[in-house]
Coordinates of C-alpha atoms and ligand atoms in Angstrom, one line a residue:
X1 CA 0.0 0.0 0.0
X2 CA 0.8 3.3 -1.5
X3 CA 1.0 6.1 1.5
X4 CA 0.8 9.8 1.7
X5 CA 3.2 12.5 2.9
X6 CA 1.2 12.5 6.0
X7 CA 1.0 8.6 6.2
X8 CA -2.5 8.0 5.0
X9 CA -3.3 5.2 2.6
X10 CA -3.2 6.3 -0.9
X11 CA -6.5 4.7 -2.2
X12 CA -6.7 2.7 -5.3
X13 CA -8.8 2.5 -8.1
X14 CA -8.8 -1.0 -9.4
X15 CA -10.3 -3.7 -7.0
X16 CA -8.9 -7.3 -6.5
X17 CA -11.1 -9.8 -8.2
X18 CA -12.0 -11.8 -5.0
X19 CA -11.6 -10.8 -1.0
X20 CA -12.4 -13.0 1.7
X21 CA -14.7 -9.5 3.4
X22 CA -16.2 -6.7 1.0
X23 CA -16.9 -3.5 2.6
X24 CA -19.2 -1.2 1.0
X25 CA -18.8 2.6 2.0
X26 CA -15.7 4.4 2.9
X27 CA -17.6 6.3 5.7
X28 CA -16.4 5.9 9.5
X29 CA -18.3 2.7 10.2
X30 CA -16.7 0.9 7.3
X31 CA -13.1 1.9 8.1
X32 CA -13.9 1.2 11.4
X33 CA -15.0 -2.3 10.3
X34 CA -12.2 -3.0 8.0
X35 CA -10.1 -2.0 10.8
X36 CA -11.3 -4.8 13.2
X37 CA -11.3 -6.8 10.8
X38 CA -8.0 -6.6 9.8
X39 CA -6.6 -6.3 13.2
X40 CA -8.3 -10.0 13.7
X41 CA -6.2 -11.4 10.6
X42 CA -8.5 -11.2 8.0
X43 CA -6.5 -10.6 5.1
X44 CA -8.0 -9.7 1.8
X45 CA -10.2 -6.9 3.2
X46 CA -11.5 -4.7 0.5
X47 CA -13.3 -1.3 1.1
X48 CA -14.9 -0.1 -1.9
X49 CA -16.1 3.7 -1.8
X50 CA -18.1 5.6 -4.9
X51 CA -16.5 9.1 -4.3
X52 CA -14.0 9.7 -1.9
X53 CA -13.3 8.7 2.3
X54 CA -15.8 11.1 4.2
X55 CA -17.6 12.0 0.9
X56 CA -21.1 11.1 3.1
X57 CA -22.5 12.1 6.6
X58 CA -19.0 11.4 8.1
X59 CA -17.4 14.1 6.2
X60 CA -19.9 16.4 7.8
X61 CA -20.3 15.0 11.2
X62 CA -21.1 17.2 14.2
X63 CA -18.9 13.7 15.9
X64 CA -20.7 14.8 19.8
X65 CA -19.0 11.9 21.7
X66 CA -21.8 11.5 24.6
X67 CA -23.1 8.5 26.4
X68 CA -26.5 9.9 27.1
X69 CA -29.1 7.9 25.7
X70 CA -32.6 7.1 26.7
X71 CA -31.4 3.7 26.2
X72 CA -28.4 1.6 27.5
X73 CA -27.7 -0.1 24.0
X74 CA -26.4 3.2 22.6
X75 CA -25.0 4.0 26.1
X76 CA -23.1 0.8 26.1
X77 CA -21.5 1.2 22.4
X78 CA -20.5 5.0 23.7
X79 CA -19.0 3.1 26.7
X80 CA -16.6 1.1 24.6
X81 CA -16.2 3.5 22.0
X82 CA -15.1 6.0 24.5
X83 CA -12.4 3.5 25.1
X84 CA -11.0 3.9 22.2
X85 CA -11.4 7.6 21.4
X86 CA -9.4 8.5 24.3
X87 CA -6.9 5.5 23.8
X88 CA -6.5 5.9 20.3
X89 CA -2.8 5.7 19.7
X90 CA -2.7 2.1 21.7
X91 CA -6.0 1.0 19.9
X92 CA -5.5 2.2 16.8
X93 CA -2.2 4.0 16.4
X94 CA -2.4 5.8 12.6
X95 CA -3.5 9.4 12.8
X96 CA -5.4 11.1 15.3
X97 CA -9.2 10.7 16.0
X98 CA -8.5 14.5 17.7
X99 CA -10.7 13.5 20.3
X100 CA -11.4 16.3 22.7
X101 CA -12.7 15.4 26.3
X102 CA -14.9 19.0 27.0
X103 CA -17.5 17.5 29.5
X104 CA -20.8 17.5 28.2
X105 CA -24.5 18.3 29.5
X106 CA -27.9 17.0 28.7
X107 CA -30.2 19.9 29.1
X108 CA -34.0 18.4 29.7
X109 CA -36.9 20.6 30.4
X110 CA -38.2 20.3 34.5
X111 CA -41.1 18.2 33.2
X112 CA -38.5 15.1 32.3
X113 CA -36.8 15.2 35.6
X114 CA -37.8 11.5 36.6
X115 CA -36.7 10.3 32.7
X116 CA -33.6 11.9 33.1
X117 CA -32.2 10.2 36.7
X118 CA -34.0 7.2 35.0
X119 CA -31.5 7.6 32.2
X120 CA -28.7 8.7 34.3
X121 CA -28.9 5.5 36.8
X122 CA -29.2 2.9 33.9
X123 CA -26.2 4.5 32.6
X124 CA -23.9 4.5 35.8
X125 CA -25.4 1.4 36.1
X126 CA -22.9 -0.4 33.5
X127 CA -19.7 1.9 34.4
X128 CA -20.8 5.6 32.2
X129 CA -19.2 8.2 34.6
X130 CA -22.3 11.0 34.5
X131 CA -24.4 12.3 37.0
X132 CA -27.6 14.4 37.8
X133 CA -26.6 18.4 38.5
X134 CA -28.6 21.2 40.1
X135 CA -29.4 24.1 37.4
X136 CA -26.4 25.9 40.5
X137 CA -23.9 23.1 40.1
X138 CA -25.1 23.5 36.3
X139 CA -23.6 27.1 36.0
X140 CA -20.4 26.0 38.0
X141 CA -19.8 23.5 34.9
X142 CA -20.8 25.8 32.2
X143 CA -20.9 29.5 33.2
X144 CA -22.3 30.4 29.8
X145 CA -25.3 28.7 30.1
X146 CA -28.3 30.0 31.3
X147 CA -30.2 27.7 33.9
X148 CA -33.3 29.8 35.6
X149 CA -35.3 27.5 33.0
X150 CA -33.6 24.3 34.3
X151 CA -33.9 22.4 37.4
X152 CA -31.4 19.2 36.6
X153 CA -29.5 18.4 34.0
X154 CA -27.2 15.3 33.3
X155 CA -23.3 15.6 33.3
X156 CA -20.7 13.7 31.6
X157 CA -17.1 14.8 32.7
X158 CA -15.1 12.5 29.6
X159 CA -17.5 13.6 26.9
X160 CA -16.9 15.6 24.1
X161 CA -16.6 15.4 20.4
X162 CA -13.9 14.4 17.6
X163 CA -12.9 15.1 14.5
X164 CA -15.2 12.9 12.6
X165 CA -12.7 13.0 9.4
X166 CA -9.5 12.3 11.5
X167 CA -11.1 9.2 12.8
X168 CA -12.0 7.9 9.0
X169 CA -8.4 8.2 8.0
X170 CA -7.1 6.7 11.3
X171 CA -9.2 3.5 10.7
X172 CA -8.4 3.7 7.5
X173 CA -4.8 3.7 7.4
X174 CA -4.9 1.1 10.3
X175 CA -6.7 -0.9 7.9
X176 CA -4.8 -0.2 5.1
X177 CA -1.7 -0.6 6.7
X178 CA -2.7 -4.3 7.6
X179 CA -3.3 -4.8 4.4
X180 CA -7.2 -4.1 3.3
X181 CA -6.9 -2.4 -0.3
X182 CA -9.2 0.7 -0.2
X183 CA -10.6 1.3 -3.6
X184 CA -12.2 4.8 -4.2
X185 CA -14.1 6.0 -7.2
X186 CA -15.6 2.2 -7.0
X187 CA -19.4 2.3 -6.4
X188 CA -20.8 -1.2 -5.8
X189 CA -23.7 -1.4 -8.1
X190 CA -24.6 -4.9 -6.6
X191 CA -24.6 -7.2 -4.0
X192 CA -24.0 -10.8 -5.5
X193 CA -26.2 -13.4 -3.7
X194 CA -26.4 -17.3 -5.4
X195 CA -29.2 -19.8 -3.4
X196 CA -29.3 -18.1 -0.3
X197 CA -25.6 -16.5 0.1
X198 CA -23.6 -13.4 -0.6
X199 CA -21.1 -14.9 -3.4
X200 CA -19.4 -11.2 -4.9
X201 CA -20.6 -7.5 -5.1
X202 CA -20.2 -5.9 -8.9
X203 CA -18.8 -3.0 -8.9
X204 CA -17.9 -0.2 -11.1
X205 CA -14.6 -1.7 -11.9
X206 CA -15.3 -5.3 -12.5
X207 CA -16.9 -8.1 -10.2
X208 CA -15.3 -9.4 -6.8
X209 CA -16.0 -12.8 -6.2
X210 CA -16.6 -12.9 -2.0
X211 CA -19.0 -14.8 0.7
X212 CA -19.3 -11.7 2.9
X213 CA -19.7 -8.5 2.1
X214 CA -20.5 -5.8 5.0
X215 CA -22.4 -2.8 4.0
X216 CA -22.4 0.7 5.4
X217 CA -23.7 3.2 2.8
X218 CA -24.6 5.6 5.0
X219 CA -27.5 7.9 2.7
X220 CA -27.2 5.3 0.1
X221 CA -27.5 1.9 1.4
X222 CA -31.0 1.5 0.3
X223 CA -30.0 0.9 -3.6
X224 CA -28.5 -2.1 -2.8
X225 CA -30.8 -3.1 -0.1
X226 CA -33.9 -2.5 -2.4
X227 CA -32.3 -4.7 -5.4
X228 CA -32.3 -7.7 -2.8
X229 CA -36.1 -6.7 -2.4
X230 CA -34.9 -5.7 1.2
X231 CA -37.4 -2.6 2.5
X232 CA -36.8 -1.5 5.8
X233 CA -38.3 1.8 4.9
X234 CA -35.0 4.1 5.4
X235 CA -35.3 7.6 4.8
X236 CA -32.2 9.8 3.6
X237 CA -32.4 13.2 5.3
X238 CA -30.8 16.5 4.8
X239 CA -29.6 18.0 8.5
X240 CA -27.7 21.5 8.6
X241 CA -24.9 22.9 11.1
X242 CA -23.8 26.5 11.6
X243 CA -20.0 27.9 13.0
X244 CA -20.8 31.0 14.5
X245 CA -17.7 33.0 16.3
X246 CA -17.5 33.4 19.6
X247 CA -18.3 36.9 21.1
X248 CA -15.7 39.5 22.5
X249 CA -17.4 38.8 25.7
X250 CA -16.8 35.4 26.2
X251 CA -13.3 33.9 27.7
X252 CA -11.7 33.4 24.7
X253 CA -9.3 30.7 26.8
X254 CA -11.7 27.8 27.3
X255 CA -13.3 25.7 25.3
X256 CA -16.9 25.5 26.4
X257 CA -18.7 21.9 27.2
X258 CA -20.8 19.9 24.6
X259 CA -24.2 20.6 25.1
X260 CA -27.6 18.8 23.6
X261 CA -30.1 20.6 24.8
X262 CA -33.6 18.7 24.7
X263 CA -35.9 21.7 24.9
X264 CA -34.9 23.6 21.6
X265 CA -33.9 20.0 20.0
X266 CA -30.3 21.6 19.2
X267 CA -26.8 20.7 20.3
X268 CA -23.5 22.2 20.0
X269 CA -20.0 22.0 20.8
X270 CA -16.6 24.1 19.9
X271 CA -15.5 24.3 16.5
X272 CA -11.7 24.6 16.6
X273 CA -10.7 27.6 19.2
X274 CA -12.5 30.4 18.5
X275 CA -16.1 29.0 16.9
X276 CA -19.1 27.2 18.0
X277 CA -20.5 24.7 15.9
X278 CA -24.7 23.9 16.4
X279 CA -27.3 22.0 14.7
X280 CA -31.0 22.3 15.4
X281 CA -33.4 19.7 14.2
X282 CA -36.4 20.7 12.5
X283 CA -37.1 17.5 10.6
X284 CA -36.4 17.7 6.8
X285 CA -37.9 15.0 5.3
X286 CA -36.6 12.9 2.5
X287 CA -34.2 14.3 0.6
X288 CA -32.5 12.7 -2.7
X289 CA -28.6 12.4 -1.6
X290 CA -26.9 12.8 -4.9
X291 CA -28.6 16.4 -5.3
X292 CA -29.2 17.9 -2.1
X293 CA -28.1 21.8 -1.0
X294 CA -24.5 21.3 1.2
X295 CA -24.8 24.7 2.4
X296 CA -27.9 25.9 5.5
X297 CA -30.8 27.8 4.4
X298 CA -30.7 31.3 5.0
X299 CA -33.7 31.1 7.5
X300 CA -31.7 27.8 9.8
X301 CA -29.1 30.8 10.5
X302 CA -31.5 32.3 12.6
X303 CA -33.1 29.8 14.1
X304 CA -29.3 28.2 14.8
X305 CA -28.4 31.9 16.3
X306 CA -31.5 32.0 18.9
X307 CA -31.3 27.7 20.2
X308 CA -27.7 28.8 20.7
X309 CA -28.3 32.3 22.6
X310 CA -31.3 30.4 24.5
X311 CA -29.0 28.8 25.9
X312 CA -25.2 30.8 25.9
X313 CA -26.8 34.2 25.9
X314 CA -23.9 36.2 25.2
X315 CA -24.6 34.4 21.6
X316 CA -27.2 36.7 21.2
X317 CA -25.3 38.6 18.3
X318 CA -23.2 36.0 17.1
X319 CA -21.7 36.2 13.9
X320 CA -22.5 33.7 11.4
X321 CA -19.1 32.0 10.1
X322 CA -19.8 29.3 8.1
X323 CA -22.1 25.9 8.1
X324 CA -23.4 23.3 5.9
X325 CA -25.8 20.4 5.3
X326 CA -25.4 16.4 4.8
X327 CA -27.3 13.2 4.7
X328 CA -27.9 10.7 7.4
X329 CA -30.5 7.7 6.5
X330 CA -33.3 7.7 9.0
X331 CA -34.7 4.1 10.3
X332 CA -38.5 4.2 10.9
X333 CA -37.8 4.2 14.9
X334 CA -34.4 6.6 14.6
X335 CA -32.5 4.1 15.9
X336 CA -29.6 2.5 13.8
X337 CA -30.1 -1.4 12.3
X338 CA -26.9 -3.3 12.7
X339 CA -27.8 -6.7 11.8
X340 CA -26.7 -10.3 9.6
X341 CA -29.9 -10.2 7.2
X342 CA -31.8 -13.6 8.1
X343 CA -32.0 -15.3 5.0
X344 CA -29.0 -14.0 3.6
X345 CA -25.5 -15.2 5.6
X346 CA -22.4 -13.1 5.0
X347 CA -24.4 -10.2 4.0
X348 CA -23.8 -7.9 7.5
X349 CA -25.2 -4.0 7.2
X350 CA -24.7 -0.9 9.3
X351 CA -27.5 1.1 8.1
X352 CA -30.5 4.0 9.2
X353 CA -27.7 5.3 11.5
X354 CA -30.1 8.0 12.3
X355 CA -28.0 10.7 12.5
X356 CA -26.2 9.1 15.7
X357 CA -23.4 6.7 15.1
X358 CA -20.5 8.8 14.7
X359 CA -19.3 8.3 18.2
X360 CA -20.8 4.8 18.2
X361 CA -18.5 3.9 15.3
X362 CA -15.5 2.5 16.5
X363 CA -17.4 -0.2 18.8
X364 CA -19.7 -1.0 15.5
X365 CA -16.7 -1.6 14.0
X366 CA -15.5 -4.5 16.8
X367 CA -18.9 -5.9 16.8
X368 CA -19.3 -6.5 13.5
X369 CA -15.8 -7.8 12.8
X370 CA -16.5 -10.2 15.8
X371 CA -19.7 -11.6 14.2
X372 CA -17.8 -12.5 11.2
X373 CA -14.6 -14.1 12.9
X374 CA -16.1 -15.4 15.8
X375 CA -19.9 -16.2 14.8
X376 CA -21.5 -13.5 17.0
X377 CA -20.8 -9.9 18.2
X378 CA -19.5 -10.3 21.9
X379 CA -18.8 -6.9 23.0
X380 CA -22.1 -5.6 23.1
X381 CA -25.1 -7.4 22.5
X382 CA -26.9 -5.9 19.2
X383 CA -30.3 -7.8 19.2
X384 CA -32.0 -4.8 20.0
X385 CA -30.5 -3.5 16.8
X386 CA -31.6 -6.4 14.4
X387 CA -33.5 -6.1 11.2
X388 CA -36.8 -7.5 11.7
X389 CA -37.7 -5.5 14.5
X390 CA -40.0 -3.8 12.0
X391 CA -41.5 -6.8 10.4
X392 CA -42.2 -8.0 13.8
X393 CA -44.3 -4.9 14.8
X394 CA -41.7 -4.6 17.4
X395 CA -40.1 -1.2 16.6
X396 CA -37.4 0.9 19.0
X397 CA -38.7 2.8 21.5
X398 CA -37.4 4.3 24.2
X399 CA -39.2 4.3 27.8
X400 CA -37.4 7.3 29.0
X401 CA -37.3 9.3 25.7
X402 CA -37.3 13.3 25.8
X403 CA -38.7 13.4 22.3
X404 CA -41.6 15.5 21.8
X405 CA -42.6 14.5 18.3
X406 CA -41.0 12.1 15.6
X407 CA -38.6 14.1 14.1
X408 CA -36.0 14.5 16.6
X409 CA -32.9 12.1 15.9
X410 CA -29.9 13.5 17.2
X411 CA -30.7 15.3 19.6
X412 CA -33.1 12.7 21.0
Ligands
FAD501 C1 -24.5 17.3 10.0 C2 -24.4 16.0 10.7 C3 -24.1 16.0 12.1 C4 -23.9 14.8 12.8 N1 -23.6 14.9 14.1 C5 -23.3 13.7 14.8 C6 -22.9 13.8 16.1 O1 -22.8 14.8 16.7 N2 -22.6 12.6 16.7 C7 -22.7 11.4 16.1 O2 -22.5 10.4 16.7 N3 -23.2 11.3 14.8 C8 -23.5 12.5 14.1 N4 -23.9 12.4 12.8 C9 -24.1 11.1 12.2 C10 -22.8 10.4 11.9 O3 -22.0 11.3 11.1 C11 -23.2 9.2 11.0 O4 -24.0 8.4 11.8 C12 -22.0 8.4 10.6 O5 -21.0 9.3 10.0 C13 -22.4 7.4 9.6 O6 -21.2 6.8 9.1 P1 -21.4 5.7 7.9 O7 -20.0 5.2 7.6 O8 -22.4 4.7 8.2 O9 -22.0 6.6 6.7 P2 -21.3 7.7 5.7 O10 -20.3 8.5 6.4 O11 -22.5 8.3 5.1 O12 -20.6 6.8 4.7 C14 -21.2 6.0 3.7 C15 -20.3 6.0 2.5 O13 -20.7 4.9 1.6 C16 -20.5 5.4 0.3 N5 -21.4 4.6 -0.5 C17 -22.7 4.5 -0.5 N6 -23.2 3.6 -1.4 C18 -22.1 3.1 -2.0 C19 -21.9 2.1 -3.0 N7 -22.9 1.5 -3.6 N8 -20.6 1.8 -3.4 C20 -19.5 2.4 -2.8 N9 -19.7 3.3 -1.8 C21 -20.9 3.7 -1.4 C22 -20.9 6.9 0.4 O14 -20.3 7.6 -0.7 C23 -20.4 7.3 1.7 O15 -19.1 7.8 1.7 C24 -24.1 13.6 12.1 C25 -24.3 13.6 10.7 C26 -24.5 14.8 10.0 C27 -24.7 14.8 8.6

């Protein structure tokens, strides 16, 4: 493998002819996978990406690293993500995931008090370091936030976010460097299956013959899914950020904590040292991924401006630097399906991510490698994330949720 100045692989164009795993997007939860993978001894690993790494919702990712959930299956793969965010050098050692350990703070409204030390006790109950804080201990944490409309709020103290790019290249040198081939500018246009197995995946640039092929198309996963006459009813949505600058008022010294604030569905963090990134969910509705608007509309500005100030009121006059838009694909219950279709062995997918599975990625990434070695995913049990939880009538939902209506996602 080719590598960069910087010691990234250099991708390559034409694609073996067989591999023992396939990997189908070059998004964080397929280098992630291909990682694991490759760091179990699977040798002929390839990753086949239409555009380029990042060119989907990782390249645009907001990459919050919280354990909050009103669940303890997302808790859990935060857990053990965590692990490896903060340990990435040992774990992963190529490039930097530029993991950044802020704190964070689940703002709820008084009403979902008793959901939130629900939350918060499930999640200290397997090992999460958070705890319920007064709106007083709340301004001690985060003296830019306002709190006379709080009464509790959850803190995380080794929280934060990452540099959702850093951590695609990472894996994917990793992986590349153990020898998976990483083919851009290769769109798989099918996923093979003879009888009732995977047997290859065509691609753009010629068939590769293959029993298991792992798919993680972010936005797009439902073209392939669809031609297997697989309908889980995805949606791809459009979901906008915006980087405003951080007032002359504000200690320019500190980067403030991650916040998701669950009463003006928005959540933010620090872009860089000087900027504050936010996105507010308004629920977009399908959107077709190959033609969709990358930058904000001019009216999300404003509303970006006043969920921030809402909450960091010297905000109030922010100036607008920058922001854009990308896809996530949307599962009918907003919660991600990571499964082995039934029917189909050696066909794994990662898909309906639901806007959430940035910081989830690098534990994906073990599980799924561990149900292809070893027969089953043993870090963290993903039944509740299996396929047919729709076709059951059984879909996700949460007992302690703070969602108001259906559209929330990320900042659920
Ligand atoms: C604005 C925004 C903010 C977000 N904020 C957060 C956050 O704060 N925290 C968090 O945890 N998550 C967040 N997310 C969600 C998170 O980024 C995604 O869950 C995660 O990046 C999904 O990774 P992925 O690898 O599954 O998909 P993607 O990154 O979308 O990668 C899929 C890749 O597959 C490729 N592909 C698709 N079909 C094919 C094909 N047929 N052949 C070859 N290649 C193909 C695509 O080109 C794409 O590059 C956010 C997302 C967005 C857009």
């Amino acid at each position: 493998m080719d590598r960069s100045a910087n010691g990234l692989p250099v991708p390559q164009s034409v694609p073996p002819r067989t591999a023992e795993v396939v990997v189908i997007g070059g998004g964080v939860i397929g280098a992630s996978t291909a990682f694991q993978l490759a760091k179990r001894g699977v040798r002929d690993i390839v990753l086949l990406e239409r555009r380029r790494l990042g060119a989907g919702a990782t390249g645009k990712s907001g990459a919050l690293v919280r354990a909050h959930y009103a669940n303890v299956h997302e808790s859990r793969l935060t857990l053990e993500s965590l692990r490896i965010f903060r340990n990435w050098d040992e774990e992963v050692g190529a490039g930097s995931c530029g993991f950044e350990a802020t704190g964070f703070v689940q703002v709820v409204s008084p009403a979902d008090e008793a959901k939130l030390r629900a939350n918060v006790a499930a999640q200290q109950a397997i090992g999460i370091e958070t705890s319920v804080v007064s709106a007083d201990e709340v301004r001690e944490i985060e003296p830019l936030m306002r709190t006379d409309d709080l009464t509790y709020a959850a803190f995380e103290p080794n929280s934060g976010y990452a540099d959702p790019n850093g951590t695609l290249y990472g894996f994917a040198a990793a992986a590349a460097a153990r020898g998976a081939a990483i083919c851009t500018e290769t769109e798989a246009t099918a996923i093979l299956v003879a009888g009732d197995r995977v047997v290859g995946v065509e691609t753009s640039a010629g068939r590769i013959a293959t029993g298991t092929v792992v798919l993680a198309g972010g936005a797009w996963a439902d073209r392939l899914l669809l031609l297997l006459g697989l309908d889980f009813g995805l949606t791809p949505e459009r979901v906008q950020v915006v980087i405003f600058r951080w007032p002359a008022e504000i200690d320019q010294r500190r980067r403030h904590r991650v916040v998701i604030d669950a009463t003006r569905s928005s959540w933010f963090r620090p872009e860089g040292f000087n900027s504050t990134l936010i996105g507010v969910e308004l629920g977009a509705g399908r959107t077709e991924p190959d033609w969709f608007q990358e930058t904000p509309d001019a009216g999300q500005i404003d509303v970006a401006r006043t969920a921030l100030a809402a909450r960091f009121p010297d905000f109030a006059g922010a100036t607008m630097r920058g922001g854009w838009a990308g896809m996530i694909m949307v599962s009918p219950d907003s919660h991600p399906i990571i499964d082995q279709i039934p029917g189909i062995p050696g066909l794994f997918v990662m898909t309906g991510d639901s806007g959430i599975s940035f910081k989830t990625s690098p534990a994906i990434g073990i599980c799924l490698a561990e149900w292809i070695t070893d027969g089953a995913p043993k870090l963290v049990d993903l039944t509740p994330f299996r396929s047919t939880r729709f076709a059951e009538g059984r879909p996700w939902e949460d007992e302690h949720s703070y969602k108001k209506d259906s559209l929330l996602t990320i900042s659920r």
